[in-house]
Structure formats: structure tokens, C-alpha cells
Short mmCIF file of C-alpha atoms in Angstrom, two decimals:
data_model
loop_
_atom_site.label_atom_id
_atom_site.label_comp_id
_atom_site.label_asym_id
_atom_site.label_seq_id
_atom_site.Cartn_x
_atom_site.Cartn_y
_atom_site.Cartn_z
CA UNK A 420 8.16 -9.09 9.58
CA UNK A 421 6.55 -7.78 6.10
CA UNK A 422 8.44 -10.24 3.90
CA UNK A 423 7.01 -13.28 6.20
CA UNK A 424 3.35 -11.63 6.22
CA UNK A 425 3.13 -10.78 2.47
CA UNK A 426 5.21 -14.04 1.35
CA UNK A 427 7.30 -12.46 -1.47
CA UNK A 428 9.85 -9.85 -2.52
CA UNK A 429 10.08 -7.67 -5.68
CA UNK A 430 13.34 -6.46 -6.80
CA UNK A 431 13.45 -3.08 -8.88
CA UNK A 432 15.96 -0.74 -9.48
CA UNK A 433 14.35 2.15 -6.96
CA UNK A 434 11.36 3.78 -5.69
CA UNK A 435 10.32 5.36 -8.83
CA UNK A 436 10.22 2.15 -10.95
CA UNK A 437 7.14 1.15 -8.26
CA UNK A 438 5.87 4.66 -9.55
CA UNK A 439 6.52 3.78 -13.20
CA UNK A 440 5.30 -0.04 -13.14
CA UNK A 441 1.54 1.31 -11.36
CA UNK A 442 1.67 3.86 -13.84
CA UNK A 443 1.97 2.32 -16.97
CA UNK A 444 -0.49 -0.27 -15.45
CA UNK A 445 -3.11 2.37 -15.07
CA UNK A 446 -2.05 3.81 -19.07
CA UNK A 447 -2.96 0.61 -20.12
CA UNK A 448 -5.81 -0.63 -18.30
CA UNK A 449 -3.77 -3.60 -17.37
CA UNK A 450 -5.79 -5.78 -14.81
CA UNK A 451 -3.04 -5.79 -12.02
CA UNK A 452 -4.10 -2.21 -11.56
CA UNK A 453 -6.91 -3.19 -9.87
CA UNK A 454 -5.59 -5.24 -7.34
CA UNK A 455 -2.22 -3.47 -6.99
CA UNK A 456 -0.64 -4.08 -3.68
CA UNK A 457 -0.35 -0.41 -1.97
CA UNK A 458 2.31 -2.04 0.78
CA UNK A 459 4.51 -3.52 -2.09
CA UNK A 460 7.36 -5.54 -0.45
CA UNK A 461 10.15 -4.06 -2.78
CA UNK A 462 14.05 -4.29 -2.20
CA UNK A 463 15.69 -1.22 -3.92
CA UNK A 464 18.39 -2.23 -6.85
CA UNK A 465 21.01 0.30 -6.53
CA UNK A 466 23.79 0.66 -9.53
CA UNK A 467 26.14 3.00 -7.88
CA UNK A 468 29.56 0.55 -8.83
CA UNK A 469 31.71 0.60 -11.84
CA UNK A 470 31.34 -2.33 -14.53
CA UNK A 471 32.50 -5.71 -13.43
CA UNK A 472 33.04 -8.57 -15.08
CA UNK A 473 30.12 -10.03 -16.96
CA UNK A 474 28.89 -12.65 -14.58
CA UNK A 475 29.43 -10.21 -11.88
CA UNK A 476 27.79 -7.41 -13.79
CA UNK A 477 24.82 -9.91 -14.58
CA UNK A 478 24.64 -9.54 -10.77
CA UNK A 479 23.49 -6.61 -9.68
CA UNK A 480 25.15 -5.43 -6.21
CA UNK A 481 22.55 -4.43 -4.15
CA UNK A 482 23.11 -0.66 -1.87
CA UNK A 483 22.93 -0.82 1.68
CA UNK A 484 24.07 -4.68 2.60
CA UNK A 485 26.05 -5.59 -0.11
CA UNK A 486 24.36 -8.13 -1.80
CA UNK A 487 23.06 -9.80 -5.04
CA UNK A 488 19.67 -10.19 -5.32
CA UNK A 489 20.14 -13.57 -5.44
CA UNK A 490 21.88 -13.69 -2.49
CA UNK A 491 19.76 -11.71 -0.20
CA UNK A 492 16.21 -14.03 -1.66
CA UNK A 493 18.50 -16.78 -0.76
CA UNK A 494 19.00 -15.55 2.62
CA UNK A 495 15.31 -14.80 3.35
CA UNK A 496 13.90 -18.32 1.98
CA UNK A 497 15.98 -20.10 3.58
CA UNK A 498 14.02 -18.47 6.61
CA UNK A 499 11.06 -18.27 4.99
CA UNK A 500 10.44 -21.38 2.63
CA UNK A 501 7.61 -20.17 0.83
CA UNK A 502 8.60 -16.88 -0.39
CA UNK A 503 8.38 -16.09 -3.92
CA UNK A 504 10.89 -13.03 -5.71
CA UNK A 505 10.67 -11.42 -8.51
CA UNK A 506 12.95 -8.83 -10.22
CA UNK A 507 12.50 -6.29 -13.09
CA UNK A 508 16.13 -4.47 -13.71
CA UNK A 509 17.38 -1.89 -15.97
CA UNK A 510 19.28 -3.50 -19.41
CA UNK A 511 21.38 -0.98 -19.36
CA UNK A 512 22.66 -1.47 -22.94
CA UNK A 513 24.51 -4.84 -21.78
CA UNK A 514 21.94 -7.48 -23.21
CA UNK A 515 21.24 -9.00 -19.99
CA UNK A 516 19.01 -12.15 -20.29
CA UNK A 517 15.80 -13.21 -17.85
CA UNK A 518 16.23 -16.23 -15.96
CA UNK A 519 14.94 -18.24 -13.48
CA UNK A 520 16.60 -19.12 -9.97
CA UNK A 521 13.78 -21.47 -8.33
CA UNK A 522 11.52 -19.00 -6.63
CA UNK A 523 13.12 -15.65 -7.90
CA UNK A 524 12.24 -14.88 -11.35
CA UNK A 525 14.76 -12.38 -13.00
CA UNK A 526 13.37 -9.83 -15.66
CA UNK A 527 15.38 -6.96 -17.65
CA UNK A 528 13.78 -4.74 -19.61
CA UNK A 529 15.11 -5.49 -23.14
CA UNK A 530 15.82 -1.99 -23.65
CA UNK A 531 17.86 0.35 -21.49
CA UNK A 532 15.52 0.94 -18.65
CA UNK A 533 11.84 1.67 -17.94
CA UNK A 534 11.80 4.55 -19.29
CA UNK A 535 12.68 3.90 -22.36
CA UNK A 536 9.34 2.41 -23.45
CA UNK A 537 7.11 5.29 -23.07
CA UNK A 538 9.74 9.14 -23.49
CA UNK A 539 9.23 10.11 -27.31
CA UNK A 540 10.44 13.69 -28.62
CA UNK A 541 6.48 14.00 -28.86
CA UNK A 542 5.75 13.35 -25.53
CA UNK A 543 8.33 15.83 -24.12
CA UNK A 544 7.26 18.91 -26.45
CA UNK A 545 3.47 17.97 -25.94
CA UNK A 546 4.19 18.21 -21.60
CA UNK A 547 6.03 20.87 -21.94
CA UNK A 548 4.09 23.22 -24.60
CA UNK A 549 0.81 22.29 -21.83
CA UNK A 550 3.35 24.47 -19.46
CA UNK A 551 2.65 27.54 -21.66
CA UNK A 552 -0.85 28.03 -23.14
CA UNK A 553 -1.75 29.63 -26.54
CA UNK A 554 -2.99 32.81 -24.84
CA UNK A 555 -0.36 33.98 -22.95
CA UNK A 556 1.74 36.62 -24.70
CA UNK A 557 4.89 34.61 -23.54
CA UNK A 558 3.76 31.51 -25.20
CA UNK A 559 5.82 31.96 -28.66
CA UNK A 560 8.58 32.21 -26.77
CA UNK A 561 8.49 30.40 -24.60
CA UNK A 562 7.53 27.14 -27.23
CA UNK A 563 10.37 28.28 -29.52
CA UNK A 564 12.50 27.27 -26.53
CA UNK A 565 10.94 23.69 -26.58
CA UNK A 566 11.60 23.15 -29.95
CA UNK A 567 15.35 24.39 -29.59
CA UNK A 568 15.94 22.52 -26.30
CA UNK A 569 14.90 19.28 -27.53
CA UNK A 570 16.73 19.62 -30.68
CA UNK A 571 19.79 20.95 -29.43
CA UNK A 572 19.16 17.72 -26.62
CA UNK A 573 18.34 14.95 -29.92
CA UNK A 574 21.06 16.40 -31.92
CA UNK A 575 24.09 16.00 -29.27
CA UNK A 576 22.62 12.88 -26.96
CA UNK A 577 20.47 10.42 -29.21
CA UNK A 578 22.42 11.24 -32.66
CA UNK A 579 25.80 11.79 -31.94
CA UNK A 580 26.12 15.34 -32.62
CA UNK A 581 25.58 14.93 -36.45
CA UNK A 582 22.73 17.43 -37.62
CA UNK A 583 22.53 15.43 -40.85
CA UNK A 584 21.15 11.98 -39.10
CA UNK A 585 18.67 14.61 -36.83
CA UNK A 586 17.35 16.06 -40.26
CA UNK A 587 17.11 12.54 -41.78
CA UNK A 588 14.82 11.57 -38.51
CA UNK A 589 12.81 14.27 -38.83
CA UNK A 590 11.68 13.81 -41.97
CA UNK A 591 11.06 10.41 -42.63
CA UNK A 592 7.38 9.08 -42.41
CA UNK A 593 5.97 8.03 -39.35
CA UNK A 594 6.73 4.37 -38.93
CA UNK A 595 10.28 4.82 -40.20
CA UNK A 596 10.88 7.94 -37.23
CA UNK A 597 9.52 5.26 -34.46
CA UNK A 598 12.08 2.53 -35.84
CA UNK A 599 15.36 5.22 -36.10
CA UNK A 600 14.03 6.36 -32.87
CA UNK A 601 13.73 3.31 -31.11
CA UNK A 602 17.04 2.09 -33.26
CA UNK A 603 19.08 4.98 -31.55
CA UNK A 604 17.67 4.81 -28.31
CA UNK A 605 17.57 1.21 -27.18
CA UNK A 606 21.31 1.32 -25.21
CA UNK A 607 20.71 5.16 -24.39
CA UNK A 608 19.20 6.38 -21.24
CA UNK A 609 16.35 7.88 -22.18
CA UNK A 610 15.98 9.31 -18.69
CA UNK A 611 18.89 11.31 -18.79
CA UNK A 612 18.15 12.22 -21.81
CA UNK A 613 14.34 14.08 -20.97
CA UNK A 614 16.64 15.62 -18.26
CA UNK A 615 18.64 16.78 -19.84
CA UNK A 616 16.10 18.54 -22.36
CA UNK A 617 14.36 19.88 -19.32
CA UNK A 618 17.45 21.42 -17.89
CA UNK A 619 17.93 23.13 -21.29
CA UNK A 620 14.62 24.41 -21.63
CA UNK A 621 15.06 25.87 -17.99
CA UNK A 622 17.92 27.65 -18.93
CA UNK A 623 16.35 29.14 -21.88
CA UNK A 624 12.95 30.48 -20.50
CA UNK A 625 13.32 30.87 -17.04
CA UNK A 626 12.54 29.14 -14.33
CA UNK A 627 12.64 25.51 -12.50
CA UNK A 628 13.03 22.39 -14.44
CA UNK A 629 9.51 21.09 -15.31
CA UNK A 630 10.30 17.49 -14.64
CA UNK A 631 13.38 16.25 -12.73
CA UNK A 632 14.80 12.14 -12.93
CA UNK A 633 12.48 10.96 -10.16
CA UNK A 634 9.24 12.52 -11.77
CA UNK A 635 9.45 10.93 -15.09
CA UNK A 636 6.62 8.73 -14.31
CA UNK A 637 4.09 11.76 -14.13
CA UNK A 638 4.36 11.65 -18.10
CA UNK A 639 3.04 7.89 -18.35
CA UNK A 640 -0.82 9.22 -18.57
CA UNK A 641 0.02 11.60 -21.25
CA UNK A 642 2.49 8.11 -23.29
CA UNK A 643 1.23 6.83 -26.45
CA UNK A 644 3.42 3.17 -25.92
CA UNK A 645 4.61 1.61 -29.47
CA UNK A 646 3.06 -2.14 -30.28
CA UNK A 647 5.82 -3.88 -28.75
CA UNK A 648 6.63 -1.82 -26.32
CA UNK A 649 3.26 -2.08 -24.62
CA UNK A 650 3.84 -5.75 -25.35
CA UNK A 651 6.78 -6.07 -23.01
CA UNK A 652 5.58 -4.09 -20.65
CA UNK A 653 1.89 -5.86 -20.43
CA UNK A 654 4.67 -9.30 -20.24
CA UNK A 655 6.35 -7.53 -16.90
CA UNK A 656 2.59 -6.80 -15.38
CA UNK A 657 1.42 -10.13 -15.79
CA UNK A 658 4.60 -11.01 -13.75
CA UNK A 659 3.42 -8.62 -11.20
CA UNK A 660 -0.28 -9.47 -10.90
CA UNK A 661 0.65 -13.13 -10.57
CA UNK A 662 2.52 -12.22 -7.29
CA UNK A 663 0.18 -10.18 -5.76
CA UNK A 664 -2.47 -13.12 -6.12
CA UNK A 665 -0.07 -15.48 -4.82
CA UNK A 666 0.28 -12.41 -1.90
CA UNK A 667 -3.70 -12.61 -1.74
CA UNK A 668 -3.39 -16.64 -1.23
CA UNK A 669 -0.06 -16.15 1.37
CA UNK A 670 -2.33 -13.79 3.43
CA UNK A 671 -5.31 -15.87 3.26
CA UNK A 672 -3.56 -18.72 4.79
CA UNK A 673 -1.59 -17.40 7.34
CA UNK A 674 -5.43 -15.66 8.66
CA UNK A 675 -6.45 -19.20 8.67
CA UNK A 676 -3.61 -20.95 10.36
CA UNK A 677 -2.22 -18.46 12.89
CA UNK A 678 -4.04 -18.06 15.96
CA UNK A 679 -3.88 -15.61 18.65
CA UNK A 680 -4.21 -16.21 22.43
CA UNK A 681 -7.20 -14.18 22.13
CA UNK A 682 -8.83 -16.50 19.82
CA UNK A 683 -7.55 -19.84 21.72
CA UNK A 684 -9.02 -18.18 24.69
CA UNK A 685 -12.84 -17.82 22.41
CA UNK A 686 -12.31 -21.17 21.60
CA UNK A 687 -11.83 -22.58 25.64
CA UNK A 688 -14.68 -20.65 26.25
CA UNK A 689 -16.88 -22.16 23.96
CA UNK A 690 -16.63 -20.31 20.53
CA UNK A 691 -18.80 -20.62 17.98
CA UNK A 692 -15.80 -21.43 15.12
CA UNK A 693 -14.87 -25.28 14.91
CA UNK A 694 -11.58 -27.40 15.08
CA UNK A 695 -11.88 -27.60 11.21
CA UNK A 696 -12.14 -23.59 10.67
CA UNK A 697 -9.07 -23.07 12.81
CA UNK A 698 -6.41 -25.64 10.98
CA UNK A 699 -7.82 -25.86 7.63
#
């Protein structure tokens, strides 16, 4: 069994938070990078039920079996005594609050999701004007379409349909457009959000959308993170590097201690490796 042979379980909300977590690692030269663990033992988070009530919300049922996260690292340790869990979940506007449940550490990102901490309005019209370069005769076009989508997409999803607030955004100095921005976004889902500016801008030039939900993470190299949003994030990576060394250490001594009838049969007929270098 994986979980017994790696010694631990990572909780996440799906496949392309894995995508997003290695990613931002890599953006930010974060030392887990280098040792990331390309068989990651991950249990996939699924949030396909209405809102319960808070401690059942706080919760998160789990697709497939049916379970908390809780319960199912529960389940497995009791099994497996050593295993260590950890779990980085969505917010999702609702304030949620990390804990720690003996072996399984529990991590939300403080804002709505992943995501969150690296989509700007930059970001989006810098990947997509790279879609149409400044010599092709379609390119004015084609970037006055940016520019409209993501408006149109700010104006209606991030500030409430008021042009006014938009304007006020727009204008203000650099440092103040990062706080409104990060002000207005952190219960939005910034996710469906670039979606939904995509989908726009495919309607208005032609074409397929550039980027679809599970490809956000293909925009991570291109990110420019705020100071504390690459501070939270470098805070969720430490959690990860500190599993995969405790993975490293799992591995290491389950080489040592486990035995195969091959090697019992070296050692009857007179192997080199001692008593000690079997059981240590």
C-alpha cells in the first residue's frame, strides 16, 4: 500500500492544487522544490455539498467514501501508527481556522482559495496580450478585447456592478490598487473569476478559451506574489517540505527494517551484511 510505504497523507482540495503548490514552489525558489515528492500521497478534497452547519462545514466531506478528513486519517493510523497528514483547504470566504488533530495538521488558506494569492488584473491582460503579438495586424483588436473582457469581468464580479468603485480602483496609486484589490477579493473566487474573463475574451475575438479552471496554475511562472501573500504561501511549503523529509526518514527505515526472503536467503548463505545492518 502507498500510504504504508510513504508514511503520510496530504489532503488538498484536487489535483490541480498539487499543480499549484509545485508551482508556486518553483516561482519562489522555495527549497521544497528541490526535493518535491513526484508520487505525492494526496487524498482529493471534494466540495460538491451545500453549506452545513458550521462545525460540519469546518469539516470538509470528502467525494468518493464519504468522509471527513479527519475521519478517513483516523481510519488509516489506526492501521498505520506512524502516519503523519497534512491538509491545505480552500477558505472559501467562511474564516475557517488551522488546527491541529495529533498527527493531521489542518491548513486553510486565509483567503478564498489558492488562487487567490497569485491572479491580478495584470497578470491576466499580460498572458493574454502574449496570445497576440505587436506585429500581427489582428493584434489591436484583438488587445482591445482584453481590456474590455476584463473590465466588463472586474466591473460585474469583483465590484458589484458599480462602474464608479471600478474607476476609483483604477486610478488610485499602486499600493492603494493592491489593498482595494486584495480588499474585494479575499471571499471571491478568484478562479471563477479569470474564467470567467477568459470566456469573455473568447467570445469577443474568436476562438477557444486561453486558460480553462484546471489550467490556472500555468500562470504561476508569469505571478508577481504580494509581500504577504508569498508569506503565507512560503508558511504552507514549509508544511510541505517538512513531510516529505519525514517521507525521506519513513522510507529510509522501512529499507532498513524490512527484509525479503531473498535477502534472508544472502544472509543463510553467508552474506557479507551483519545482524546489526539488518535490524538497526
Amino acid at each position: 500500500m502507498l500510504t504504508g510505504r510513504i508514511g503520510y497523507v496530504l489532503y488538498v482540495e484536487g489535483g490541480t492544487d498539487i499543480d499549484m503548490l509545485r508551482g508556486l514552489a518553483e516561482r519562489l525558489q522555495h527549497p521544497v522544490a528541490d526535493i518535491w515528492d513526484e508520487r505525492i500521497n494526496s487524498f482529493y478534497v471534494q466540495n460538491n455539498y451545500p453549506l452545513q452547519d458550521v462545525d460540519a462545514e469546518l469539516e470538509r466531506v470528502e467525494g468518493g467514501f464519504g468522509l471527513t478528513p479527519r475521519e478517513h486519517f483516523n481510519g488509516l493510523r489506526n492501521l498505520l501508527p506512524s502516519l503523519q497528514g497534512v491538509a491545505i483547504l480552500d477558505n472559501d470566504g467562511q474564516n475557517r481556522q488551522d488546527r491541529d488533530e495529533g498527527a493531521l495538521r489542518i491548513r486553510y488558506w486565509r483567503r478564498y482559495e489558492a488562487e487567490n494569492y497569485f491572479i491580478t488584473p495584470e497578470l491576466l491582460r499580460r498572458y493574454a496580450y502574449a496570445h497576440y503579438p505587436a506585429d500581427d495586424l489582428f493584434t489591436s483588436q484583438a488587445r482591445q478585447g482584453v481590456d474590455d473582457a476584463l473590465a466588463e469581468t472586474l466591473v460585474e464580479l469583483v465590484f458589484d456592478g458599480n462602474p464608479e468603485d471600478y474607476e476609483i480602483w483604477l486610478q488610485s496609486p499602486a499600493d492603494a490598487a493592491r489593498l482595494i484589490w486584495e480588499t474585494q477579493t479575499a471571499r471571491r473566487k478568484l478562479s471563477a473569476i479569470a474564467e470567467e474573463f477568459f470566456r469573455r475574451l473568447a467570445q469577443k475575438v474568436g476562438g477557444g478559451m486561453l486558460l480553462k479552471k484546471g489550467e490556472f496554475h500555468r500562470l504561476i511562472e508569469h505571478a508577481e506574489l504580494s509581500t504577504t501573500a508569498e508569506a503565507e504561501v512560503r508558511a504552507k511549503l514549509d508544511l510541505l517540505m517538512a513531510l516529505f523529509h519525514s517521507a525521506r526518514q519513513h522510507g529510509e527505515t522501512n529499507r532498513v527494517d524490512t527484509t525479503s526472503p531473498e535477502a534472508l536467503d544472502d544472509k543463510d548463505q553467508g552474506s557479507d551484511m551483519d545482524s546489526e545492518g539488518l535490524t538497526a
